mmCIF file of C-alpha atoms and ligand atoms in Angstrom:
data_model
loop_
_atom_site.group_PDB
_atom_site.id
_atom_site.type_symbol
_atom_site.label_atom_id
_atom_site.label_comp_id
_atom_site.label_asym_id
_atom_site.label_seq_id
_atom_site.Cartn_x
_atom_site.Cartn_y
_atom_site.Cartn_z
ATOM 1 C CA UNK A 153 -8.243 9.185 24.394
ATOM 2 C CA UNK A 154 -7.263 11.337 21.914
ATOM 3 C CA UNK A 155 -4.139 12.465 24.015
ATOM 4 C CA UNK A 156 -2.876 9.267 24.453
ATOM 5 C CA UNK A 157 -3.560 8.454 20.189
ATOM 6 C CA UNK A 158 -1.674 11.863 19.928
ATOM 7 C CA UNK A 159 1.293 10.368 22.040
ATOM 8 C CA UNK A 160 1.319 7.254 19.896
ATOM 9 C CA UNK A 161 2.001 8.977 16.639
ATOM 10 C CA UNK A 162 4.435 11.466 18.170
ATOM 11 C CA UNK A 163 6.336 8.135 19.407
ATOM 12 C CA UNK A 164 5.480 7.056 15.503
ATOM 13 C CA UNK A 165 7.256 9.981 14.108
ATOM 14 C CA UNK A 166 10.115 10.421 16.489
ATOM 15 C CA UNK A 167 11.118 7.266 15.502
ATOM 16 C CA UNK A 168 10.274 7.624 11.504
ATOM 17 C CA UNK A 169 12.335 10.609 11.975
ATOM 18 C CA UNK A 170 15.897 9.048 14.202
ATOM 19 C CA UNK A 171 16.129 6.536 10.980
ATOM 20 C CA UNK A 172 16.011 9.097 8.644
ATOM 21 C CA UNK A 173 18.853 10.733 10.310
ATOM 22 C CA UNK A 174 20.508 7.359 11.090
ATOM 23 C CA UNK A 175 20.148 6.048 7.033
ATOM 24 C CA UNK A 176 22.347 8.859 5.670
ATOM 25 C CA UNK A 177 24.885 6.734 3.956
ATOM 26 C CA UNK A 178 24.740 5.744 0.143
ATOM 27 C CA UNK A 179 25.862 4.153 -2.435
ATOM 28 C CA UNK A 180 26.554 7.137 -4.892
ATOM 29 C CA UNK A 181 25.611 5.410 -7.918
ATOM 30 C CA UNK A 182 24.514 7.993 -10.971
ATOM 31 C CA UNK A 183 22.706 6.663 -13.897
ATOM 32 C CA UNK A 184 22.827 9.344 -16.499
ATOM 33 C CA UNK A 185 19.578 9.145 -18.754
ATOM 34 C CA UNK A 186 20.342 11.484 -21.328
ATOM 35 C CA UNK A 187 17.044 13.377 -22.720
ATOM 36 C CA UNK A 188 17.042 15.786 -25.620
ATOM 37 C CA UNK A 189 15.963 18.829 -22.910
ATOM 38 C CA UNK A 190 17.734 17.963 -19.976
ATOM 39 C CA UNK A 191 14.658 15.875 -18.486
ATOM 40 C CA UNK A 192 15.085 13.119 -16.227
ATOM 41 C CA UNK A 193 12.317 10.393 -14.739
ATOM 42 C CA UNK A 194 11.360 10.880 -11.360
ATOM 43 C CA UNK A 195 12.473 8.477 -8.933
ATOM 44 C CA UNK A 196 12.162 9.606 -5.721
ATOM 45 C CA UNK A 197 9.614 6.847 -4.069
ATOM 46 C CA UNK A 198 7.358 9.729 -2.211
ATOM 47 C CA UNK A 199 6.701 11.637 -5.638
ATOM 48 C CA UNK A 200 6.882 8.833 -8.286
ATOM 49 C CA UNK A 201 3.515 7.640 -9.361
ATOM 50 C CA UNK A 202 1.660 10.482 -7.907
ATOM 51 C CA UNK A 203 2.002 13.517 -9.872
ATOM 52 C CA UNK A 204 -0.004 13.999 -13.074
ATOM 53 C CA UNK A 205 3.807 14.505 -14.398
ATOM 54 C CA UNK A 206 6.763 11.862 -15.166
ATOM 55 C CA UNK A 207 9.626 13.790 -15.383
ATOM 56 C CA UNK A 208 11.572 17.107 -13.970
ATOM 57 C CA UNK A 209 14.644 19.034 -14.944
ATOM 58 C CA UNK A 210 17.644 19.897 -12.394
ATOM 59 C CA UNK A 211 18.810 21.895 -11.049
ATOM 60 C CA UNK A 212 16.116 22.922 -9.147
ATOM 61 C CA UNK A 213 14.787 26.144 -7.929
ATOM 62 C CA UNK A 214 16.675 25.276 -4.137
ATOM 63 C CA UNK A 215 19.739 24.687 -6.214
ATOM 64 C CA UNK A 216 19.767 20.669 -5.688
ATOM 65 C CA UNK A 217 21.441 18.923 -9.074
ATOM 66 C CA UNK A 218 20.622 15.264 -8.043
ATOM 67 C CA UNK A 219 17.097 13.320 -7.104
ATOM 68 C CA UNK A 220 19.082 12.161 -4.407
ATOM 69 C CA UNK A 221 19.426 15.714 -2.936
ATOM 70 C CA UNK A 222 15.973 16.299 -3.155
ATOM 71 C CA UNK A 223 14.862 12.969 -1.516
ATOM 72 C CA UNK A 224 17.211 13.748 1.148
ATOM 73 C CA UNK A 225 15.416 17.062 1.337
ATOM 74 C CA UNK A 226 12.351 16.095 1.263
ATOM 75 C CA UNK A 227 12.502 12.878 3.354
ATOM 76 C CA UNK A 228 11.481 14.239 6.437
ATOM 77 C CA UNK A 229 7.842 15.186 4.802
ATOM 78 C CA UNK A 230 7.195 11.988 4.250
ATOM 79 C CA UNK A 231 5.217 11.117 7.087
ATOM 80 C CA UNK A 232 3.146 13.932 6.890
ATOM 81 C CA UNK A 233 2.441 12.907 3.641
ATOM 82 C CA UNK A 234 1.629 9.501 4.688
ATOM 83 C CA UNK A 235 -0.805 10.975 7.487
ATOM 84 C CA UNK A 236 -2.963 12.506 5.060
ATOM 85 C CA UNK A 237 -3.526 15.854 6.704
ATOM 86 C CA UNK A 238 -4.099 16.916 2.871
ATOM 87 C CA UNK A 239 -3.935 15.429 -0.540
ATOM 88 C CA UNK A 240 -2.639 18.320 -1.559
ATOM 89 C CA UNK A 241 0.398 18.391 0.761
ATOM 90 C CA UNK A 242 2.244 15.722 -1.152
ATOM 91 C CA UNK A 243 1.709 17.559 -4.366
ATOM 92 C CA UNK A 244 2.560 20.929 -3.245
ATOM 93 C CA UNK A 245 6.138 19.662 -2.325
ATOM 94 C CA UNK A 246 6.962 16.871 -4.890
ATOM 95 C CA UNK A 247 5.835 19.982 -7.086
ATOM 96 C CA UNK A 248 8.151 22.533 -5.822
ATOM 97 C CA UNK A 249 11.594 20.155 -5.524
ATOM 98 C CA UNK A 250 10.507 18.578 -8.634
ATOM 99 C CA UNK A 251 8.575 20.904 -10.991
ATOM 100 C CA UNK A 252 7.431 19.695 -14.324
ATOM 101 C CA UNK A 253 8.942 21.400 -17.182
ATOM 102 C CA UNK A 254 7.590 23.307 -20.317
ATOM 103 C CA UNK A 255 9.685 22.716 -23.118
ATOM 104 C CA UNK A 256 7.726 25.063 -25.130
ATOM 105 C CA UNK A 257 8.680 28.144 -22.588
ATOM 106 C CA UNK A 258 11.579 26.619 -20.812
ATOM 107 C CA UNK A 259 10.097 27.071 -17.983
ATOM 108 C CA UNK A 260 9.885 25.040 -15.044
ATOM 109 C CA UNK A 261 6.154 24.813 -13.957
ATOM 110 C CA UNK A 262 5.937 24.638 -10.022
ATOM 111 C CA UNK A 263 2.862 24.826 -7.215
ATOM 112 C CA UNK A 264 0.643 27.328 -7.261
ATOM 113 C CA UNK A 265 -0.304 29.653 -4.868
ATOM 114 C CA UNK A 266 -3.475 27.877 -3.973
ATOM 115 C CA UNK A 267 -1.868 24.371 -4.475
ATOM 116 C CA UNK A 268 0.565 25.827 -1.437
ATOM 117 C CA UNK A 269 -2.168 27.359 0.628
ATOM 118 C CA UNK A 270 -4.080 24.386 0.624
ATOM 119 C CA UNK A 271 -1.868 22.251 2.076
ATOM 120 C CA UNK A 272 -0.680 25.085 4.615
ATOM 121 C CA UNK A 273 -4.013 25.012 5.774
ATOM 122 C CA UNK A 274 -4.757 21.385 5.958
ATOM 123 C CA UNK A 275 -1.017 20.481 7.407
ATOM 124 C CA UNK A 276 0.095 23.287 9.256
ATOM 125 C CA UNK A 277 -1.852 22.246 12.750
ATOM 126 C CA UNK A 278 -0.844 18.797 12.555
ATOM 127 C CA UNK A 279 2.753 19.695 12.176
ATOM 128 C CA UNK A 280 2.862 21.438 15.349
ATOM 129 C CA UNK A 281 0.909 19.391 17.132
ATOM 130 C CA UNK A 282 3.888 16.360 16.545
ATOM 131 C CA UNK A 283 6.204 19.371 17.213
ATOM 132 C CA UNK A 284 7.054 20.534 14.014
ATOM 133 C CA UNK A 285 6.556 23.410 11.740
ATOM 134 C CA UNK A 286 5.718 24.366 8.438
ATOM 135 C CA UNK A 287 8.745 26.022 7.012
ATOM 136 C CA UNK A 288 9.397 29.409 7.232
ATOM 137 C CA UNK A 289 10.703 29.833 3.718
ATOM 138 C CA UNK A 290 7.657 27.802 2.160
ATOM 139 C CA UNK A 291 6.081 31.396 1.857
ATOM 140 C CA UNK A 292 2.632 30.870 -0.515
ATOM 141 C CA UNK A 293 2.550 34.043 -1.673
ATOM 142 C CA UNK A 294 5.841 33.642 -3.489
ATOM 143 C CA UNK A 295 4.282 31.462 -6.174
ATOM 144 C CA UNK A 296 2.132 32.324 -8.944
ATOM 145 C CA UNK A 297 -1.736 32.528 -9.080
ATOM 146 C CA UNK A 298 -3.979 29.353 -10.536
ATOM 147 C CA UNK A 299 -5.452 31.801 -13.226
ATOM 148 C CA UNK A 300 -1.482 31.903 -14.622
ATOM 149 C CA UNK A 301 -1.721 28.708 -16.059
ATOM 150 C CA UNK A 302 1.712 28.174 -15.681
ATOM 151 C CA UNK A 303 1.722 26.399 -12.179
ATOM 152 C CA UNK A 304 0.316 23.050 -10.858
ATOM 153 C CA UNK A 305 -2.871 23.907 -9.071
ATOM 154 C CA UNK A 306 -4.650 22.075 -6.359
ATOM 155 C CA UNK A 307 -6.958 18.877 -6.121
ATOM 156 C CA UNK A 308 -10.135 19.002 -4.152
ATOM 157 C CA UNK A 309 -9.649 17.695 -1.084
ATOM 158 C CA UNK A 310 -12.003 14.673 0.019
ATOM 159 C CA UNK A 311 -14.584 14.923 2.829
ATOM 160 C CA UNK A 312 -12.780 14.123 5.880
ATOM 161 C CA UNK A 313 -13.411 10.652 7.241
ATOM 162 C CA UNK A 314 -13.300 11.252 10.931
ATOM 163 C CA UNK A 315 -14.102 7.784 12.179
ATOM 164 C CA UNK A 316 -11.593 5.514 11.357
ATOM 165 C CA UNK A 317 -8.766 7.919 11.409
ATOM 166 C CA UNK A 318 -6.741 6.323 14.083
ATOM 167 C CA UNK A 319 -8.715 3.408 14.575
ATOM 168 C CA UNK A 320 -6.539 -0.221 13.525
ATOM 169 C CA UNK A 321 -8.773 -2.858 11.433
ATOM 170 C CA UNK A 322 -8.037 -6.139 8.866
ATOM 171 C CA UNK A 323 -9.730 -5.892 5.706
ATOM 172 C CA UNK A 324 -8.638 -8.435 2.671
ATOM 173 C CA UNK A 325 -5.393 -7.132 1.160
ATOM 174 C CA UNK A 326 -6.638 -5.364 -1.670
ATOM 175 C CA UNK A 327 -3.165 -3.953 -2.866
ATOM 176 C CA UNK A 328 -3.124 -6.028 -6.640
ATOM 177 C CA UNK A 329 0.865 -7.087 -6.275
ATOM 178 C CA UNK A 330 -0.121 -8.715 -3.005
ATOM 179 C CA UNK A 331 -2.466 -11.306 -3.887
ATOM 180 C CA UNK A 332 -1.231 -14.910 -3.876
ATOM 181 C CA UNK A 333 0.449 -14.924 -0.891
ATOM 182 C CA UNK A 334 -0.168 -17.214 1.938
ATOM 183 C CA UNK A 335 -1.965 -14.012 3.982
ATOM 184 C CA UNK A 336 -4.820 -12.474 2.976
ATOM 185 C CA UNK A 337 -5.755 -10.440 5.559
ATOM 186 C CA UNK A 338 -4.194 -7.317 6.677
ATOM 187 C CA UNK A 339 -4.090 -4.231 8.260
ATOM 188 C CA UNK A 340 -4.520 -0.341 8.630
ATOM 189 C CA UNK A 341 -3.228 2.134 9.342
ATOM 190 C CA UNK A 342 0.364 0.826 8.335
ATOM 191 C CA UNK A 343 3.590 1.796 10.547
ATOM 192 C CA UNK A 344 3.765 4.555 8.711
ATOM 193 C CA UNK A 345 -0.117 5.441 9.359
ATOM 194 C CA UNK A 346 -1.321 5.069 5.550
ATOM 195 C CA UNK A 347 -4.684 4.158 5.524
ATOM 196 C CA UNK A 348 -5.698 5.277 1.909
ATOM 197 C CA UNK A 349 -5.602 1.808 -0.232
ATOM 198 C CA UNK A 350 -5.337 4.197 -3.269
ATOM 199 C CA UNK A 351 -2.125 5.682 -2.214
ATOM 200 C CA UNK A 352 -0.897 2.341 -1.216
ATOM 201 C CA UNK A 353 -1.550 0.962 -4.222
ATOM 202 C CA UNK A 354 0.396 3.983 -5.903
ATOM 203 C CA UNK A 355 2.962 3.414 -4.063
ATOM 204 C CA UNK A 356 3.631 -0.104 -4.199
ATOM 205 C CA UNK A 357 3.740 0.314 -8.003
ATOM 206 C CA UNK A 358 7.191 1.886 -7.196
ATOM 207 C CA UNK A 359 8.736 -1.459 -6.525
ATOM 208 C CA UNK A 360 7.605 -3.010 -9.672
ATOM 209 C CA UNK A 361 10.888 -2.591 -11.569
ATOM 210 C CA UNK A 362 12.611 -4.346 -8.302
ATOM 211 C CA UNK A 363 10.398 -6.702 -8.147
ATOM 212 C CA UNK A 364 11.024 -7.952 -11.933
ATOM 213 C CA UNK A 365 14.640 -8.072 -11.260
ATOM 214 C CA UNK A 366 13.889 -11.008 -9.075
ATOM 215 C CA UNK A 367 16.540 -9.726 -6.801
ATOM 216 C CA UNK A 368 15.145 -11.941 -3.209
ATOM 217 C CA UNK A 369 12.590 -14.789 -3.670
ATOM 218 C CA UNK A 370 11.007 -12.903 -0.508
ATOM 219 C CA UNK A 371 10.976 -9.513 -1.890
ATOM 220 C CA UNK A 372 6.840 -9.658 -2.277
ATOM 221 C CA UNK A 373 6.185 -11.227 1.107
ATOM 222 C CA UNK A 374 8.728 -8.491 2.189
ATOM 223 C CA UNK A 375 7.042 -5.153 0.832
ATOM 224 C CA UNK A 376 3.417 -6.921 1.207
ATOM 225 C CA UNK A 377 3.772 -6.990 5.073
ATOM 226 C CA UNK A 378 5.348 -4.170 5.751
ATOM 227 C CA UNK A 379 2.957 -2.102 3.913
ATOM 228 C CA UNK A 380 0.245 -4.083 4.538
ATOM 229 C CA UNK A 381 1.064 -5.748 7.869
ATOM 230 C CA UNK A 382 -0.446 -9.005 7.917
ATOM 231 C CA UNK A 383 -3.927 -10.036 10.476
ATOM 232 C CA UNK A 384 -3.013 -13.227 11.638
ATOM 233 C CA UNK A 385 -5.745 -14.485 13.377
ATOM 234 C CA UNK A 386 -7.595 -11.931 15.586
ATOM 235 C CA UNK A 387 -4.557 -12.631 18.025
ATOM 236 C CA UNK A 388 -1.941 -10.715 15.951
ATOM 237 C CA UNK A 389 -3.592 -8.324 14.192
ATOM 238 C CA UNK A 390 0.177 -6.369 13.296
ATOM 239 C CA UNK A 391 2.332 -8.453 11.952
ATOM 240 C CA UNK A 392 5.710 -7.546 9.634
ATOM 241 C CA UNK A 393 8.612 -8.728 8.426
ATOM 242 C CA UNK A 394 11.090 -9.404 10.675
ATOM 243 C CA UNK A 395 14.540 -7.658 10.552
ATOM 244 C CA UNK A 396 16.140 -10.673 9.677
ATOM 245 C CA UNK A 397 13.886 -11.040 6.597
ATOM 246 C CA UNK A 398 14.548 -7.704 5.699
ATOM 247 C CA UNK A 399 18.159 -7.548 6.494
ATOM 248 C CA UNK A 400 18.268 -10.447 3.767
ATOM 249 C CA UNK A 401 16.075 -8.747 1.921
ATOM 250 C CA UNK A 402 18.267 -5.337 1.859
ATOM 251 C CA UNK A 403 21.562 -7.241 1.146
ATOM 252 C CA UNK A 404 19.875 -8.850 -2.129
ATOM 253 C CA UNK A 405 18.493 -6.067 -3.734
ATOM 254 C CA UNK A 406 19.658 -2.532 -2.788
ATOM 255 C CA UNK A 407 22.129 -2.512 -5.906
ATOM 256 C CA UNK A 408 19.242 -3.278 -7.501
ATOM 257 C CA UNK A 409 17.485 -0.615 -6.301
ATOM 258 C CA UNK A 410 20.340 2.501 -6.542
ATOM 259 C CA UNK A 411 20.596 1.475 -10.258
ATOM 260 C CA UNK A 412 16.645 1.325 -10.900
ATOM 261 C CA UNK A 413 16.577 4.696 -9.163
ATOM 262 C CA UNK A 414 19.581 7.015 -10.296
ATOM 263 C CA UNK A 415 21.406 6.204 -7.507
ATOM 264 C CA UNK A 416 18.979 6.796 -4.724
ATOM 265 C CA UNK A 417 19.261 4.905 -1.172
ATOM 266 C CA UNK A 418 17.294 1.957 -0.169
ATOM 267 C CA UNK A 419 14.154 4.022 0.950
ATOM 268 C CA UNK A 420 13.624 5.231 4.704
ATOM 269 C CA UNK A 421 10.438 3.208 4.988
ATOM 270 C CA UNK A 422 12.016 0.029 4.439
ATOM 271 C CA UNK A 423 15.278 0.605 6.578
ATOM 272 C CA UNK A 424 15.599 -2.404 8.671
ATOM 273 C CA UNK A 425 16.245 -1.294 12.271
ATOM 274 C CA UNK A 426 12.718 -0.437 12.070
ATOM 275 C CA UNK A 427 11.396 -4.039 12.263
ATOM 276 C CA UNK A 428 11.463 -6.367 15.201
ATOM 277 C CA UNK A 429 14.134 -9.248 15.094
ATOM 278 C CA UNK A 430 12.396 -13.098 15.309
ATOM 279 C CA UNK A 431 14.447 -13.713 18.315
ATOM 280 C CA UNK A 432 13.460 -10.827 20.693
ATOM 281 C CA UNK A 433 9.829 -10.313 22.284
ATOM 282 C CA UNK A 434 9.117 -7.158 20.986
ATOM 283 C CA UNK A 435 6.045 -5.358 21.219
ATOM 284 C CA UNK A 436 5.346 -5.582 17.522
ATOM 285 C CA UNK A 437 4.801 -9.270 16.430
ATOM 286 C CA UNK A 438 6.799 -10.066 12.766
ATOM 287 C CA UNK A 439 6.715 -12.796 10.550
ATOM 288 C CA UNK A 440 9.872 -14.925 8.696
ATOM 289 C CA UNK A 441 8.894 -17.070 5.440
ATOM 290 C CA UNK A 442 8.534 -20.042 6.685
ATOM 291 C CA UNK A 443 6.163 -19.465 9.276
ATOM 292 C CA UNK A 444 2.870 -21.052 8.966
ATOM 293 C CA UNK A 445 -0.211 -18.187 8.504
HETATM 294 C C1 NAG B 792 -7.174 8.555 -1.236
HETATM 295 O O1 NAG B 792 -6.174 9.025 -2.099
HETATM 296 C C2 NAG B 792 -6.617 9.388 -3.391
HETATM 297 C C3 NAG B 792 -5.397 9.750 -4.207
HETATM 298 O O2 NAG B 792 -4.603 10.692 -3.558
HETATM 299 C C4 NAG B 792 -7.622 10.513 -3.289
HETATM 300 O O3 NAG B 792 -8.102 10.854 -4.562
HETATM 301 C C5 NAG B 792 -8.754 10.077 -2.379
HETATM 302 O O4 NAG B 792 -9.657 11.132 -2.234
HETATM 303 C C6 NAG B 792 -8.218 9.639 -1.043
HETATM 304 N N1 NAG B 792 -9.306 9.160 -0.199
HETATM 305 C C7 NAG B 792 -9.527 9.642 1.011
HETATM 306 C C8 NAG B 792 -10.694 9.071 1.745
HETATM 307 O O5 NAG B 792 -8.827 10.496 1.520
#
């Protein structure tokens, strides 16, 4: 049982992981906010929200000048960030591509040695068992102690919550920007295996700028089902968009996005070869607007 769940997520990642190679083209739109020190609002969609920090200064300790370096960087963590192996995993590496700065010292203030260790120990299993690896040059010991001050330290992690890990259920969509729809029920994990309705909620907050631009009439339904696919009935538990929604979707309101977000790319997570077209009998079921719930 728990091979066969293993082989599901691997077949999960491999194919989070082709789009992000596939989705390297962009628009290379720069928005230059110009702050008195050189700050600049974080944008990229798997830090924004989350830190207890709006904004960075570039470049970078890794030498990248542009957000859209670093979420090119970074991209690839995403889904281990989405798995949850730690809370702390997401914060040790938004923190060290995008450190908060001190204007005070001018000093950029990045993870901290247990912030780093933490995650190492919570992540590093699970990354080799999908056949990857914590990186070699993401040494802990090369950042400062907690008892500095001068570094981001870690949270404390939750009590693990064996159970349900892997297991799919409905449950009302609780996410706030998804209520009024014509579904009310959906379900976890997501595609991309997010089960925390805390994180999801942080997350969706990202799209709230696109979402006021009123770029697609569809946009909600859109981002509601795919992060929250949809119960239909107990006989389609998993149902998202379908490509054709998003494709439409996509065409409407990428501009949008790039100039929202300094220039970045319409996020991995939302690509549209991921989603099943209307016409083909996929294994995943999807949804267009004008189906009936
Ligand atoms: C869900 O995420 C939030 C924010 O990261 C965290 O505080 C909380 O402990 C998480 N819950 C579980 C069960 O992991």
């Amino acid at each position: 049982m728990r091979r066969r769940n293993m082989a599901r997520i691997q077949w999960l990642f491999n194919i989070i992981n082709v789009i992000a190679l596939v989705t390297s083209q962009l628009t290379d739109i720069s928005i230059v906010t110009s702050h008195p020190e050189g700050l600049e609002e974080i944008v990229v969609p798997m830090c924004k929200n989350f830190l207890p920090y709006t904004h960075t200064r570039l470049p970078n300790s890794h030498g990248h000048t542009t957000q859209v370096e670093v979420y090119r960087h970074i991209e690839h963590y995403w889904s281990y960030m989405d798995y949850g192996c730690s809370i702390n995993f997401r914060k040790f590496v938004c923190a060290m591509f995008l450190p908060e700065y001190d204007v005070s010292t001018s000093r950029a203030v990045g993870p901290c040695k247990e912030l780093c260790s933490q995650a190492k120990r919570k992540c590093k299993k699970v990354m080799q068992q999908l056949r990857s690896k914590w990186p070699k040059n993401w040494k802990c010991n090369k950042f400062k102690g907690a008892n500095s001050n001068a570094c981001l330290k870690p949270w404390r992690e939750p009590n693990p919550d064996r159970g349900s890990v892997h297991h799919l259920y409905c449950s009302p969509i609780r996410i706030s920007q998804c209520q009024n729809l014509p579904y009310h029920i959906g379900s976890l994990p997501n595609l991309f295996l997010q089960r925390n309705i805390t994180e999801l909620q942080t997350e969706f907050g990202y799209y709230d700028s696109l979402l006021a631009t009123g770029c697609h009439a569809h946009l909600r339904l859109f981002l509601c089902g795919t992060y929250m696919p949809f119960c239909v009935h107990n006989a389609n538990p998993f149902t998202i968009p379908c490509r054709e929604l998003c494709e439409e979707v996509e065409a409407a309101c990428e501009v949008h996005f790039a100039l929202l977000n300094g220039g970045l790319p319409w996020p991995q997570k939302v690509q549209c070869h991921r989603f099943p077209l209307a016409e083909s009998q996929e294994r995943l079921r999807c949804f267009m607007p004008t189906d009936q719930p």
